[in-house]
């Protein structure tokens, strides 16, 4: 029914007619979405017979209300509202009080004995009609950048000022009569046409305008964000007007059947006496609470509806009860009280935040209103982020304008003082300052400063750039590719597009979930997940439902512990090289650098021997935390020169520590430089050239495991070779693995050390030759970051410079580094899986690119039959929920 009547129309029909409900809904009719589609396909015209149908429907309303549309004595007034299949709050247009003109107003005055109310309604109609129908729907560009509504608003303001009034309610009948005249004059002057007096013209003008607003900019933008198809169209609801502004016994309000802010099973809402719906939304008057539960700081001293109109409140309570039982979900209701009589104008599934979504779903499950599957489907995976990370208070956000926007790389909220270098971040943080590190982009050298910052903001880079990857791993708030800011290192300042200058030490706040930057200090709300019972029970249901296993990308015992607390079932990617960044890495990083600049194999082996205990210790500590859970340990991947310091001071320091001259060090470093390092000497290629580098890492894995075994503990390492493109590379490394395995077995007196051997599939050729790869590999882990980079030929670090154009011009519908490009890269993955499993039916397959935490990509991995996905610790719950949703979606087919 919703597809045809739209959400609002369907619910109105149901509320009015369903025998469980039978609510007092003002009579009306709905023009279906099919008419909207027809309207757009046929040059804004209507299907045959529509006029006839509308006429009949109006007659029906007339019968039910005893009023007549356009009648002088007893006129019927109607509202015209949009209503798409999925609610698009505030995105489309509405016209109220249709049917009022210089004649019918007399009837309204007679009916109500309230001329002030009548003229107030009339001036509202003129304003709305001029704005929505005569200007917006007609496609007129506002003159002098000012829309007709604004011009009228300003005129109203001037009159109020001249008369010394504070509120609209101070306007007298005479004032309003004059304003109606003025408004009509403004319409004629500014729009070159007169306001239509004929109620029929008003009716058709209003209907056409609502259809047109489906393609208005606001609505189109909203559809893009919410992924609502353009073809759906909107329905139009025409309904008899009821008035909340007929005096002190009238009111209008909005209520939620449960609290949408925290999910509590309490009736929650606001109302305004003697007002129309738009007054509540406009925020001019402070709405009063419907009951004492709904009081807030601003409204705590206002009388509640329960106190003021107890009978009406009880009726509303009854509506609440029935609605929840009928729709089995939290509803939001719009209501109007006209001269002491309650009308329900609308109900729809209420929007809620993440915390509320989880609580409402689980409470309703416990109340036996919904089953487990429905409860799971009621929470969107992304909503869980709010439960895991501190967020900027949504209330503060709703009233603050962002100063810049970038890509949402690391979710959550943060605030702090701006610094422009990693060194400053560390210095300031050590003094106890909360800082936000702002850079063009980050490199491994910045990791310490990044770690010590509350958040990271970069002006360049994409969703898998260094900053994004590292921040996401830590669950740190991060915005990348923020082209709206320009950084000046000389003046230690940044300038936003609108010219705001922010200097070192100034405070900014980031919403990393949305990618938005604010000036100043915004309040944050903290999350303590272990105390959230609803979340815990939801996760139990999720775990019983999903089939896909969820691992984590973690490189330290600390991150591993965190991921396990979030429910990770092992590590899907342990990047050995990450031990060389961040806190406590000085010594191993020095030894690594020493190894890198070695000239001979002997020099290199000596450095590697010194490095070995650090690598082994790091692995062992993580194995301890895992307590037998599987861990995919990837041999070193990045090009070696990435580890050479770029900063002159550090280079000098390194040359001193190594006991070689600066020029000698430079020469050695230069010899490692590459034009295209991402497709240069990296990954397995390092282990082919320098076998000793692979040997050291493999030995560290085996010895750490052997120690665990001899201590009576469990360990299940999986050795993974990165950036392979031919099985010959794998065969080469396998020989090293076997050799070291035998040596370590001998050393520890063991016959076998548990392990498996596999590869990343992150080069298109590896996917295409997966059948051969599976001859040697016992598992595949799709590295979708590189696979996307190499499949598209888009640099993952530079996509920020052109992705916005690709999105704006609709060349791509989504960032392929965020969500798997199913028709391209996805095909490569499917092909690789099929070929691999043909050769080795028990081949274990997962993914470890950033996509492992993206709900749509997780669902894709489920559909194509992967065994697991691996994602950063904070994404584990999201991936789990997405995996459960994948099962529900599959079963629904
Ligand atoms: C990948 O390429 O998908 C991957 C996980 O490896 P990295 O991001 O370390 O290149
Ligand atoms: Mg990779």
mmCIF file of N, CA and C and ligand atoms in Angstrom, residues 469 573 575 577 634 637 682 760 762 782-787 796 848-850, ligand 1:
data_model
loop_
_atom_site.group_PDB
_atom_site.id
_atom_site.type_symbol
_atom_site.label_atom_id
_atom_site.label_comp_id
_atom_site.label_asym_id
_atom_site.label_seq_id
_atom_site.Cartn_x
_atom_site.Cartn_y
_atom_site.Cartn_z
ATOM 1 N N UNK A 469 43.510 4.830 7.234
ATOM 2 C CA UNK A 469 43.739 3.451 7.641
ATOM 3 C C UNK A 469 44.165 3.343 9.097
ATOM 4 N N UNK A 573 44.180 -9.903 9.796
ATOM 5 C CA UNK A 573 45.353 -9.230 9.222
ATOM 6 C C UNK A 573 46.173 -8.620 10.340
ATOM 7 N N UNK A 575 49.576 -6.835 10.466
ATOM 8 C CA UNK A 575 50.599 -6.267 9.581
ATOM 9 C C UNK A 575 51.887 -6.128 10.391
ATOM 10 N N UNK A 577 54.656 -4.857 9.883
ATOM 11 C CA UNK A 577 55.370 -3.571 9.849
ATOM 12 C C UNK A 577 54.796 -2.534 10.810
ATOM 13 N N UNK A 634 50.867 -11.313 8.322
ATOM 14 C CA UNK A 634 51.339 -10.981 6.979
ATOM 15 C C UNK A 634 52.792 -10.528 7.026
ATOM 16 N N UNK A 637 55.157 -5.652 4.119
ATOM 17 C CA UNK A 637 54.575 -5.288 2.834
ATOM 18 C C UNK A 637 55.128 -4.010 2.209
ATOM 19 N N UNK A 682 57.997 -4.061 -3.218
ATOM 20 C CA UNK A 682 57.256 -4.215 -1.966
ATOM 21 C C UNK A 682 56.700 -5.631 -1.864
ATOM 22 N N UNK A 760 47.695 -13.182 0.187
ATOM 23 C CA UNK A 760 46.741 -12.123 -0.110
ATOM 24 C C UNK A 760 46.448 -12.229 -1.600
ATOM 25 N N UNK A 762 45.532 -9.540 -4.049
ATOM 26 C CA UNK A 762 45.325 -8.089 -4.115
ATOM 27 C C UNK A 762 45.830 -7.503 -5.425
ATOM 28 N N UNK A 782 41.482 -11.689 0.503
ATOM 29 C CA UNK A 782 41.419 -10.660 -0.536
ATOM 30 C C UNK A 782 41.769 -9.307 0.060
ATOM 31 N N UNK A 783 42.842 -8.728 -0.466
ATOM 32 C CA UNK A 783 43.262 -7.387 -0.023
ATOM 33 C C UNK A 783 42.566 -6.388 -0.926
ATOM 34 N N UNK A 784 41.365 -6.040 -0.537
ATOM 35 C CA UNK A 784 40.537 -5.242 -1.454
ATOM 36 C C UNK A 784 40.990 -3.788 -1.566
ATOM 37 N N UNK A 785 41.892 -3.358 -0.680
ATOM 38 C CA UNK A 785 42.428 -1.998 -0.855
ATOM 39 C C UNK A 785 43.279 -1.957 -2.114
ATOM 40 N N UNK A 786 44.243 -2.870 -2.152
ATOM 41 C CA UNK A 786 45.120 -2.887 -3.325
ATOM 42 C C UNK A 786 44.393 -3.417 -4.557
ATOM 43 N N UNK A 787 43.503 -4.381 -4.345
ATOM 44 C CA UNK A 787 42.790 -4.935 -5.497
ATOM 45 C C UNK A 787 41.959 -3.832 -6.169
ATOM 46 N N UNK A 796 45.171 4.825 -4.253
ATOM 47 C CA UNK A 796 44.369 4.946 -3.027
ATOM 48 C C UNK A 796 44.745 6.178 -2.226
ATOM 49 N N UNK A 848 40.450 -8.736 3.914
ATOM 50 C CA UNK A 848 41.049 -7.957 4.987
ATOM 51 C C UNK A 848 41.253 -6.504 4.589
ATOM 52 N N UNK A 849 40.726 -6.103 3.436
ATOM 53 C CA UNK A 849 40.796 -4.687 3.068
ATOM 54 C C UNK A 849 39.827 -3.900 3.944
ATOM 55 N N UNK A 850 39.862 -2.587 3.835
ATOM 56 C CA UNK A 850 38.994 -1.741 4.656
ATOM 57 C C UNK A 850 37.514 -2.053 4.458
HETATM 58 C C1 LIG B 1 44.798 -4.500 1.085
HETATM 59 O O1 LIG B 1 45.498 -4.187 0.144
HETATM 60 O O2 LIG B 1 43.575 -4.642 0.995
HETATM 61 C C2 LIG B 1 45.388 -4.714 2.423
HETATM 62 C C3 LIG B 1 44.647 -5.127 3.424
HETATM 63 O O3 LIG B 1 46.695 -4.401 2.563
HETATM 64 P P1 LIG B 1 47.264 -2.944 2.831
HETATM 65 O O4 LIG B 1 46.120 -2.056 3.089
HETATM 66 O O5 LIG B 1 48.174 -3.086 3.996
HETATM 67 O O6 LIG B 1 47.975 -2.672 1.553
#
